[in-house]
Every structure is written in C-alpha cells, then in structure tokens.
Amino acid sequence: MKRSNTPSKLSPQRGARIALLLSGCCAVCTLTVTGLLPRPLFDALFLCGLLVLSARRIRVVLPHMTPRQREWLYVWVYVPLFCFFLPGSALWRDTEAGLGERIRTPAYVAVAFLFIAAHIFYFLYKNKPKMRKKIVAGNWKMNTLPAEGAELAKGIVAQRATAPAEVNFIVCPPFTHLSQVAEALKGSNIALGAQNCAAEEKGAYTGEVSAAMIAALGCRYVILGHSERRQYYGETSETLNLKMARAYAHGLTPVYCVGENLEEREAGKHFDVVKAQIEEVVCNLTPEQFADLVIAYEPVWAIGTGKTATADQAQEIHAFIRKVLADKFGAAAAETPILYGGSCKPSNAAELFAKEDVDGGLIGGAALKAEDFLGIGQGFAK
Ligand code: 13P
C-alpha cells in the first residue's frame, strides 16, 4: 500500500492533549448526568472551556491583524458583554428561579457569541501574513558632539507622542555618544542602536568596538554593511558574516544594508548586486537568526544626494529582496522588515511607506532634527 509522504499535522503531544480533553469532557458529562456534579458547576466548567478556546483563537490571529482590524475584533468581544449581560441582569431580578437558572441563558448566549466571533476572525486572518514591524531608524553617522547627541535624543523622547504609537523608532548615534543617549532614552520606547561592531570578539584590535561592548551600553540593534563602510573601509561579505555572528551572539538585531551604486543602477545590474549582497551574508543565517533581522535597502546614488528612489522603484526592489529571502527562508520572509534609506524626509515618507513592501526607513540627514525624524514616522499615519 502506498503511504503518503505528507507529515501528519497531529503531533504526539497534540494527540495526547486532545485525548485528555475528550476524556475530561466525557467524565464531566457522566458526572453531571448521574447527578454527582451539580448543574451550575457543569455550566461553569463548560463556559470556561469555551472562553479558553476563544481566547486561544484570538491570540493566534492578533499578530496577523492591523491595529484597525484589532479594534473591530475588540468591539465584537465586548458586544456580547453589553448585549447579553444587560438583559441578563434584568432576568436576574425578575425571576424567582435559583441563581444558576437565572444566569444560565444570558451566559450561554454571550459565550456562544464570543466563541463564534473568535472563530470567524480566526478563519479570516490565520493565513494572512503577520503584520511586519514598522521601523524608522536614525543613522546619525559621524555627526553631533556627545552633549548635542544627548539633547537630540531628549528632543525625540519629548516629541515621541507626535508620531503613531505603532512605529518603532531606533536611534544609532556614534559609539562615543551611546552611554549619554542611552540615559536620555531611558523610560521611553525608543531603541538604541550602534552603527557598526567589530568582526572579532575581543583582544588586540586597536580602535575597534566589540558587539559585547555596545550591547553592554544598552544597544538592541547594530547597523551592518552600510555602503559607506563597504566603500570607505573595505567591508566585504566575508567580514560581514563575522560581524553578523558577533551581533547575534550578543543579542543584537542586525540592520543589514544592501544597495547598488549609480553605475550599477544605470547598467541595470541593481537586482544582481542586491541579490549577491543578500545571498553572501543573509543566506548563511540560521532560521532563528533570520527571524531577528532587519534589512535596509539604500541605493548609494540616493544617499545624501537629495535624490530619492521613487516609491515604485523602492517597491520593485523591496519586493525582489523579499522574494530572494523567501527562496531561502520560505514564509518567514513575509515578516522581515525591509527599510528604505536614501534622502528620505517627512515630505516623501508617506508615499514610500504606503508601498506594500516598504516597512519604514533608515534615515541619515533628516534624523538629526527631532521634528523631521518623528515627522518621517508620521508618514505611516497618512
Ligand atoms: P540620507 O538620509 O542622509 O540620504 O542617508 C541615508 C543613509 O545612509 C542612512 O543610513
């Protein structure tokens, strides 16, 4: 007989859980029918079971929903409470039946409603890709003195509320500013990142700063493979592989930069260049590491030039990057944030961020003014 090669979705643990649940249900029903378990206790157990199942369904789909869709879900969770428990309380007063009798009908209707709503949302959203993180990261490059950097960070914290809450802001100051900026960001939801880290763990590497050091100063992110480092400091895929490994070893999330220069773009080689930059580094990651990665596409010809890629150009290459990632990592690629960088400012952010595969920006010049930096985040609201 031919056996199917498709692995069974029912793992032994899941099978055991289902068997346990079914035996529990049978036991409770038998005890109730024989009168050993009082009816109100049966009702309470049954309704709690339905509530737990509904909550589990809701928990699974929440990450797949936009904030607006979540608001609707919450409305449908509250509707049964208001619509059924209010008339229920009238029943409570009027009837002379026992407490269990009076509360039973509204409780069953409310929980059934919630159970059905949870399952409708579950089947509608379970197969949709999870919502990707929206990120606006500021790469301060070699700008500001430490005290100025701390002031800038304080300004960003003070005005944070002007940008949508769901946007994740990251600031990446020079190494020398990290402690002071970390102090200024304390208590806020703005994350700290560094602009680079050493390829080595520690030792006689004069002038280098290790991943362990920046992590100890409170960094959660590190920019790696920026075109300025590839161009001026000879950074290659080989060194970047080592740096990525160091970053992950110290719990840092790499913001890995890719992008072509003008010559490559004009020769129509941009897809090949970006593909190679990804395949030579990102494709060496484990699935666990890949799940904790941010990509930044920064066309070199757009960096600091005032020349921005059009939203369509950005979308075209971001979608291509996601496909290259999906070829290696499958469905997980749908969750990788891919940022655009290169003369991004408040006036063009909304158009860029409206594109399906543009999940935010890596900002240079405009990250040096709190209003502009946060103004770019407002691009998500438009
Ligand atoms: P600009 O925003 O100044 O063009 O710089 C982009 C950049 O290189 C961010 O890393």
GROMACS .gro file of C-alpha atoms and ligand atoms in nm:
model
  392
    1MET     CA    1   0.000   0.000   0.000
    2LYS     CA    2   0.127   0.347  -0.093
    3ARG     CA    3   0.196   0.569   0.209
    4SER     CA    4   0.157   0.944   0.199
    5ASN     CA    5   0.479   1.145   0.241
    6THR     CA    6   0.292   1.439   0.390
    7PRO     CA    7   0.382   1.462   0.758
    8SER     CA    8   0.082   1.436   0.988
    9LYS     CA    9  -0.021   1.765   1.146
   10LEU     CA   10  -0.119   1.579   1.462
   11SER     CA   11   0.195   1.563   1.676
   12PRO     CA   12   0.204   1.305   1.960
   13GLN     CA   13   0.182   1.590   2.218
   14ARG     CA   14  -0.121   1.740   2.045
   15GLY     CA   15  -0.283   1.397   2.018
   16ALA     CA   16  -0.228   1.339   2.390
   17ARG     CA   17  -0.375   1.681   2.474
   18ILE     CA   18  -0.686   1.615   2.263
   19ALA     CA   19  -0.731   1.270   2.421
   20LEU     CA   20  -0.700   1.422   2.769
   21LEU     CA   21  -0.951   1.694   2.684
   22LEU     CA   22  -1.204   1.445   2.542
   23SER     CA   23  -1.174   1.215   2.843
   24GLY     CA   24  -1.219   1.518   3.073
   25CYS     CA   25  -1.533   1.621   2.882
   26CYS     CA   26  -1.676   1.265   2.898
   27ALA     CA   27  -1.604   1.247   3.272
   28VAL     CA   28  -1.772   1.582   3.342
   29CYS     CA   29  -2.079   1.488   3.131
   30THR     CA   30  -2.112   1.149   3.301
   31LEU     CA   31  -2.083   1.304   3.646
   32THR     CA   32  -2.347   1.563   3.559
   33VAL     CA   33  -2.592   1.311   3.411
   34THR     CA   34  -2.559   1.085   3.713
   35GLY     CA   35  -2.620   1.383   3.938
   36LEU     CA   36  -2.279   1.367   4.105
   37LEU     CA   37  -2.175   1.703   3.962
   38PRO     CA   38  -2.416   1.993   4.032
   39ARG     CA   39  -2.551   2.158   3.717
   40PRO     CA   40  -2.412   2.507   3.796
   41LEU     CA   41  -2.064   2.357   3.826
   42PHE     CA   42  -2.108   2.187   3.490
   43ASP     CA   43  -2.219   2.520   3.337
   44ALA     CA   44  -1.918   2.699   3.484
   45LEU     CA   45  -1.673   2.437   3.355
   46PHE     CA   46  -1.829   2.425   3.011
   47LEU     CA   47  -1.838   2.803   2.968
   48CYS     CA   48  -1.481   2.844   3.096
   49GLY     CA   49  -1.370   2.584   2.841
   50LEU     CA   50  -1.536   2.779   2.558
   51LEU     CA   51  -1.380   3.104   2.684
   52VAL     CA   52  -1.033   2.949   2.691
   53LEU     CA   53  -1.075   2.812   2.337
   54SER     CA   54  -1.197   3.152   2.213
   55ALA     CA   55  -0.905   3.334   2.380
   56ARG     CA   56  -0.656   3.095   2.222
   57ARG     CA   57  -0.803   3.154   1.875
   58ILE     CA   58  -0.788   3.530   1.928
   59ARG     CA   59  -0.429   3.515   2.050
   60VAL     CA   60  -0.323   3.328   1.736
   61VAL     CA   61  -0.465   3.584   1.494
   62LEU     CA   62  -0.381   3.912   1.671
   63PRO     CA   63  -0.032   3.938   1.518
   64HIS     CA   64  -0.185   3.896   1.172
   65MET     CA   65  -0.413   4.197   1.209
   66THR     CA   66  -0.369   4.570   1.155
   67PRO     CA   67  -0.447   4.797   1.454
   68ARG     CA   68  -0.778   4.892   1.285
   69GLN     CA   69  -0.876   4.528   1.241
   70ARG     CA   70  -0.787   4.461   1.604
   71GLU     CA   71  -1.016   4.742   1.716
   72TRP     CA   72  -1.300   4.568   1.532
   73LEU     CA   73  -1.216   4.240   1.694
   74TYR     CA   74  -1.233   4.403   2.038
   75VAL     CA   75  -1.573   4.552   1.951
   76TRP     CA   76  -1.700   4.201   1.879
   77VAL     CA   77  -1.556   4.079   2.204
   78TYR     CA   78  -1.739   4.349   2.401
   79VAL     CA   79  -2.070   4.325   2.212
   80PRO     CA   80  -2.178   4.001   2.384
   81LEU     CA   81  -2.099   4.151   2.723
   82PHE     CA   82  -2.317   4.454   2.665
   83CYS     CA   83  -2.594   4.299   2.459
   84PHE     CA   84  -2.647   3.986   2.664
   85PHE     CA   85  -2.537   4.053   3.016
   86LEU     CA   86  -2.751   4.369   3.044
   87PRO     CA   87  -3.081   4.194   2.962
   88GLY     CA   88  -2.938   3.909   3.168
   89SER     CA   89  -2.925   4.128   3.476
   90ALA     CA   90  -3.296   4.211   3.429
   91LEU     CA   91  -3.372   3.839   3.426
   92TRP     CA   92  -3.168   3.811   3.741
   93ARG     CA   93  -3.401   4.044   3.930
   94ASP     CA   94  -3.735   3.927   3.797
   95THR     CA   95  -3.741   3.554   3.821
   96GLU     CA   96  -3.784   3.352   4.129
   97ALA     CA   97  -3.578   3.065   3.998
   98GLY     CA   98  -3.239   2.986   4.151
   99LEU     CA   99  -2.929   3.187   4.071
  100GLY     CA  100  -2.789   2.920   3.837
  101GLU     CA  101  -3.113   2.915   3.636
  102ARG     CA  102  -3.130   3.292   3.605
  103ILE     CA  103  -2.776   3.345   3.487
  104ARG     CA  104  -2.754   3.042   3.260
  105THR     CA  105  -2.930   3.166   2.946
  106PRO     CA  106  -2.753   3.503   2.910
  107ALA     CA  107  -2.418   3.345   2.996
  108TYR     CA  108  -2.460   3.073   2.733
  109VAL     CA  109  -2.570   3.320   2.465
  110ALA     CA  110  -2.284   3.559   2.544
  111VAL     CA  111  -2.016   3.291   2.546
  112ALA     CA  112  -2.156   3.128   2.231
  113PHE     CA  113  -2.148   3.465   2.057
  114LEU     CA  114  -1.789   3.523   2.162
  115PHE     CA  115  -1.692   3.172   2.058
  116ILE     CA  116  -1.843   3.216   1.711
  117ALA     CA  117  -1.689   3.564   1.667
  118ALA     CA  118  -1.344   3.434   1.771
  119HIS     CA  119  -1.366   3.153   1.518
  120ILE     CA  120  -1.483   3.379   1.236
  121PHE     CA  121  -1.182   3.608   1.300
  122TYR     CA  122  -0.958   3.304   1.329
  123PHE     CA  123  -1.053   3.163   0.989
  124LEU     CA  124  -1.043   3.507   0.825
  125TYR     CA  125  -0.694   3.601   0.945
  126LYS     CA  126  -0.498   3.290   1.035
  127ASN     CA  127  -0.342   3.255   0.689
  128LYS     CA  128  -0.268   3.623   0.640
  129PRO     CA  129   0.099   3.719   0.688
  130LYS     CA  130   0.182   3.860   1.029
  131MET     CA  131   0.195   4.238   1.042
  132ARG     CA  132   0.552   4.345   0.995
  133LYS     CA  133   0.716   4.581   1.238
  134LYS     CA  134   0.714   4.942   1.119
  135ILE     CA  135   1.055   5.093   1.183
  136VAL     CA  136   1.210   5.436   1.149
  137ALA     CA  137   1.579   5.420   1.234
  138GLY     CA  138   1.811   5.720   1.252
  139ASN     CA  139   2.171   5.674   1.144
  140TRP     CA  140   2.346   5.980   1.283
  141LYS     CA  141   2.673   5.884   1.108
  142MET     CA  142   2.969   6.097   1.231
  143ASN     CA  143   2.759   6.394   1.338
  144THR     CA  144   2.698   6.584   1.663
  145LEU     CA  145   2.913   6.603   1.977
  146PRO     CA  146   2.807   6.380   2.268
  147ALA     CA  147   2.620   6.657   2.451
  148GLU     CA  148   2.441   6.760   2.131
  149GLY     CA  149   2.350   6.397   2.070
  150ALA     CA  150   2.201   6.368   2.418
  151GLU     CA  151   1.996   6.684   2.355
  152LEU     CA  152   1.874   6.545   2.023
  153ALA     CA  153   1.772   6.219   2.192
  154LYS     CA  154   1.587   6.411   2.465
  155GLY     CA  155   1.406   6.613   2.198
  156ILE     CA  156   1.297   6.293   2.023
  157VAL     CA  157   1.170   6.147   2.352
  158ALA     CA  158   0.983   6.469   2.436
  159GLN     CA  159   0.805   6.476   2.100
  160ARG     CA  160   0.759   6.100   2.058
  161ALA     CA  161   0.381   6.126   2.101
  162THR     CA  162   0.352   6.327   1.778
  163ALA     CA  163   0.418   6.008   1.577
  164PRO     CA  164   0.198   5.696   1.561
  165ALA     CA  165   0.245   5.464   1.858
  166GLU     CA  166   0.288   5.153   1.642
  167VAL     CA  167   0.605   5.287   1.477
  168ASN     CA  168   0.928   5.157   1.630
  169PHE     CA  169   1.191   5.431   1.646
  170ILE     CA  170   1.561   5.349   1.673
  171VAL     CA  171   1.847   5.595   1.707
  172CYS     CA  172   2.202   5.498   1.611
  173PRO     CA  173   2.448   5.760   1.734
  174PRO     CA  174   2.829   5.735   1.718
  175PHE     CA  175   2.993   5.498   1.971
  176THR     CA  176   3.112   5.791   2.183
  177HIS     CA  177   2.753   5.902   2.246
  178LEU     CA  178   2.599   5.569   2.336
  179SER     CA  179   2.601   5.600   2.716
  180GLN     CA  180   2.464   5.951   2.721
  181VAL     CA  181   2.200   5.877   2.461
  182ALA     CA  182   2.103   5.556   2.643
  183GLU     CA  183   2.049   5.769   2.953
  184ALA     CA  184   1.837   6.019   2.758
  185LEU     CA  185   1.621   5.739   2.613
  186LYS     CA  186   1.561   5.570   2.949
  187GLY     CA  187   1.193   5.508   3.016
  188SER     CA  188   1.094   5.578   2.654
  189ASN     CA  189   1.004   5.327   2.384
  190ILE     CA  190   1.283   5.446   2.155
  191ALA     CA  191   1.551   5.184   2.100
  192LEU     CA  192   1.924   5.236   2.079
  193GLY     CA  193   2.149   5.101   1.805
  194ALA     CA  194   2.512   5.131   1.700
  195GLN     CA  195   2.647   5.200   1.354
  196ASN     CA  196   2.895   4.915   1.341
  197CYS     CA  197   3.070   4.650   1.551
  198ALA     CA  198   3.396   4.460   1.530
  199ALA     CA  199   3.426   4.129   1.349
  200GLU     CA  200   3.629   3.989   1.638
  201GLU     CA  201   3.508   3.903   1.986
  202LYS     CA  202   3.781   4.087   2.181
  203GLY     CA  203   4.158   4.133   2.203
  204ALA     CA  204   4.436   4.334   2.040
  205TYR     CA  205   4.231   4.521   1.778
  206THR     CA  206   4.320   4.885   1.835
  207GLY     CA  207   4.036   5.125   1.765
  208GLU     CA  208   3.767   4.858   1.732
  209VAL     CA  209   3.447   4.836   1.937
  210SER     CA  210   3.300   4.494   2.003
  211ALA     CA  211   2.941   4.374   1.987
  212ALA     CA  212   2.964   4.287   2.358
  213MET     CA  213   3.060   4.648   2.440
  214ILE     CA  214   2.772   4.808   2.253
  215ALA     CA  215   2.526   4.553   2.394
  216ALA     CA  216   2.654   4.638   2.744
  217LEU     CA  217   2.575   5.004   2.676
  218GLY     CA  218   2.211   4.922   2.603
  219CYS     CA  219   2.209   4.877   2.224
  220ARG     CA  220   1.949   4.644   2.081
  221TYR     CA  221   2.038   4.698   1.716
  222VAL     CA  222   2.352   4.735   1.507
  223ILE     CA  223   2.376   4.865   1.151
  224LEU     CA  224   2.596   4.634   0.942
  225GLY     CA  225   2.710   4.657   0.582
  226HIS     CA  226   2.629   5.025   0.530
  227SER     CA  227   2.751   5.131   0.183
  228GLU     CA  228   2.982   5.390   0.342
  229ARG     CA  229   3.157   5.115   0.532
  230ARG     CA  230   3.171   4.888   0.228
  231GLN     CA  231   3.306   5.177   0.016
  232TYR     CA  232   3.548   5.359   0.251
  233TYR     CA  233   3.655   5.082   0.490
  234GLY     CA  234   3.665   4.786   0.254
  235GLU     CA  235   3.394   4.589   0.430
  236THR     CA  236   3.324   4.267   0.242
  237SER     CA  237   3.072   3.988   0.273
  238GLU     CA  238   3.342   3.788   0.449
  239THR     CA  239   3.383   4.044   0.730
  240LEU     CA  240   3.009   4.100   0.743
  241ASN     CA  241   2.947   3.730   0.804
  242LEU     CA  242   3.174   3.754   1.108
  243LYS     CA  243   3.010   4.074   1.232
  244MET     CA  244   2.661   3.926   1.197
  245ALA     CA  245   2.771   3.626   1.404
  246ARG     CA  246   2.913   3.857   1.674
  247ALA     CA  247   2.595   4.065   1.677
  248TYR     CA  248   2.369   3.763   1.725
  249ALA     CA  249   2.599   3.617   1.988
  250HIS     CA  250   2.536   3.930   2.198
  251GLY     CA  251   2.162   3.954   2.143
  252LEU     CA  252   2.178   4.241   1.892
  253THR     CA  253   1.944   4.265   1.593
  254PRO     CA  254   2.140   4.349   1.279
  255VAL     CA  255   2.009   4.615   1.041
  256TYR     CA  256   2.178   4.474   0.733
  257CYS     CA  257   2.221   4.725   0.449
  258VAL     CA  258   2.224   4.647   0.079
  259GLY     CA  259   2.214   4.870  -0.228
  260GLU     CA  260   2.370   4.942  -0.564
  261ASN     CA  261   2.569   5.244  -0.681
  262LEU     CA  262   2.474   5.471  -0.971
  263GLU     CA  263   2.688   5.291  -1.226
  264GLU     CA  264   2.533   4.957  -1.135
  265ARG     CA  265   2.182   5.102  -1.149
  266GLU     CA  266   2.244   5.259  -1.489
  267ALA     CA  267   2.384   4.931  -1.619
  268GLY     CA  268   2.065   4.758  -1.498
  269LYS     CA  269   2.266   4.544  -1.256
  270HIS     CA  270   2.092   4.654  -0.935
  271PHE     CA  271   1.895   4.332  -0.892
  272ASP     CA  272   2.209   4.120  -0.927
  273VAL     CA  273   2.409   4.339  -0.687
  274VAL     CA  274   2.145   4.330  -0.416
  275LYS     CA  275   2.085   3.958  -0.464
  276ALA     CA  276   2.457   3.886  -0.419
  277GLN     CA  277   2.477   4.105  -0.106
  278ILE     CA  278   2.191   3.905   0.044
  279GLU     CA  279   2.297   3.561  -0.069
  280GLU     CA  280   2.656   3.604   0.053
  281VAL     CA  281   2.554   3.707   0.404
  282VAL     CA  282   2.186   3.671   0.496
  283CYS     CA  283   2.150   3.327   0.337
  284ASN     CA  284   2.416   3.200   0.580
  285LEU     CA  285   2.193   3.274   0.880
  286THR     CA  286   2.001   3.008   1.069
  287PRO     CA  287   1.619   3.037   1.058
  288GLU     CA  288   1.627   3.160   1.422
  289GLN     CA  289   1.876   3.435   1.335
  290PHE     CA  290   1.683   3.525   1.022
  291ALA     CA  291   1.368   3.575   1.231
  292ASP     CA  292   1.554   3.854   1.413
  293LEU     CA  293   1.680   4.064   1.123
  294VAL     CA  294   1.604   4.400   0.966
  295ILE     CA  295   1.710   4.473   0.608
  296ALA     CA  296   1.772   4.824   0.476
  297TYR     CA  297   1.778   4.889   0.104
  298GLU     CA  298   1.984   5.201   0.044
  299PRO     CA  299   2.068   5.286  -0.315
  300VAL     CA  300   2.408   5.455  -0.292
  301TRP     CA  301   2.307   5.715  -0.550
  302ALA     CA  302   2.027   5.835  -0.323
  303ILE     CA  303   2.231   5.868  -0.002
  304GLY     CA  304   2.286   6.229   0.099
  305THR     CA  305   2.224   6.344  -0.258
  306GLY     CA  306   1.868   6.467  -0.220
  307LYS     CA  307   1.782   6.222  -0.499
  308THR     CA  308   1.526   5.971  -0.369
  309ALA     CA  309   1.427   5.647  -0.537
  310THR     CA  310   1.066   5.680  -0.647
  311ALA     CA  311   0.813   5.488  -0.442
  312ASP     CA  312   0.768   5.248  -0.735
  313GLN     CA  313   1.144   5.192  -0.768
  314ALA     CA  314   1.164   5.121  -0.395
  315GLN     CA  315   0.867   4.883  -0.404
  316GLU     CA  316   1.008   4.698  -0.705
  317ILE     CA  317   1.339   4.620  -0.538
  318HIS     CA  318   1.192   4.561  -0.190
  319ALA     CA  319   0.957   4.301  -0.339
  320PHE     CA  320   1.255   4.147  -0.518
  321ILE     CA  321   1.453   4.135  -0.190
  322ARG     CA  322   1.160   3.965  -0.017
  323LYS     CA  323   1.146   3.707  -0.294
  324VAL     CA  324   1.519   3.634  -0.262
  325LEU     CA  325   1.467   3.592   0.114
  326ALA     CA  326   1.160   3.372   0.060
  327ASP     CA  327   1.353   3.146  -0.177
  328LYS     CA  328   1.585   3.066   0.112
  329PHE     CA  329   1.370   3.106   0.425
  330GLY     CA  330   1.016   3.047   0.294
  331ALA     CA  331   0.716   3.207   0.465
  332ALA     CA  332   0.933   3.372   0.733
  333ALA     CA  333   1.040   3.629   0.472
  334ALA     CA  334   0.691   3.780   0.488
  335GLU     CA  335   0.778   3.907   0.836
  336THR     CA  336   1.118   4.064   0.772
  337PRO     CA  337   1.104   4.444   0.793
  338ILE     CA  338   1.268   4.596   0.484
  339LEU     CA  339   1.351   4.966   0.528
  340TYR     CA  340   1.425   5.220   0.259
  341GLY     CA  341   1.718   5.461   0.301
  342GLY     CA  342   1.839   5.748   0.086
  343SER     CA  343   1.721   6.109   0.116
  344CYS     CA  344   1.407   6.002   0.298
  345LYS     CA  345   1.235   6.301   0.462
  346PRO     CA  346   0.895   6.397   0.604
  347SER     CA  347   0.777   6.515   0.261
  348ASN     CA  348   0.836   6.184   0.081
  349ALA     CA  349   0.800   5.931   0.365
  350ALA     CA  350   0.423   5.878   0.330
  351GLU     CA  351   0.446   5.790  -0.039
  352LEU     CA  352   0.731   5.546   0.021
  353PHE     CA  353   0.577   5.384   0.328
  354ALA     CA  354   0.245   5.337   0.151
  355LYS     CA  355   0.408   5.069  -0.062
  356GLU     CA  356   0.338   4.710   0.034
  357ASP     CA  357   0.698   4.603   0.092
  358VAL     CA  358   0.841   4.925   0.237
  359ASP     CA  359   0.828   4.882   0.614
  360GLY     CA  360   0.996   5.205   0.717
  361GLY     CA  361   1.316   5.397   0.668
  362LEU     CA  362   1.683   5.418   0.761
  363ILE     CA  363   1.735   5.790   0.784
  364GLY     CA  364   2.059   5.990   0.765
  365GLY     CA  365   2.042   6.370   0.741
  366ALA     CA  366   1.678   6.403   0.848
  367ALA     CA  367   1.745   6.201   1.165
  368LEU     CA  368   1.947   6.492   1.306
  369LYS     CA  369   1.638   6.703   1.379
  370ALA     CA  370   1.381   6.561   1.620
  371GLU     CA  371   1.082   6.708   1.431
  372ASP     CA  372   1.199   6.573   1.096
  373PHE     CA  373   1.284   6.231   1.236
  374LEU     CA  374   0.944   6.196   1.402
  375GLY     CA  375   0.779   6.362   1.103
  376ILE     CA  376   0.905   6.072   0.892
  377GLY     CA  377   0.732   5.836   1.136
  378GLN     CA  378   0.411   6.029   1.074
  379GLY     CA  379   0.439   5.904   0.717
  380PHE     CA  380   0.274   5.586   0.841
  381ALA     CA  381  -0.033   5.773   0.957
  382LYS     CA  382  -0.115   5.930   0.619
  38313P     P1  383   2.039   6.024   0.396
  38313P     O1  384   1.904   6.009   0.456
  38313P     O2  385   2.115   6.140   0.451
  38313P     O3  386   2.035   6.021   0.247
  38313P     O4  387   2.125   5.896   0.442
  38313P     C1  388   2.070   5.770   0.428
  38313P     C2  389   2.159   5.675   0.497
  38313P     O5  390   2.270   5.648   0.454
  38313P     C3  391   2.110   5.612   0.622
  38313P     O6  392   2.191   5.508   0.659
   0.00000   0.00000   0.00000
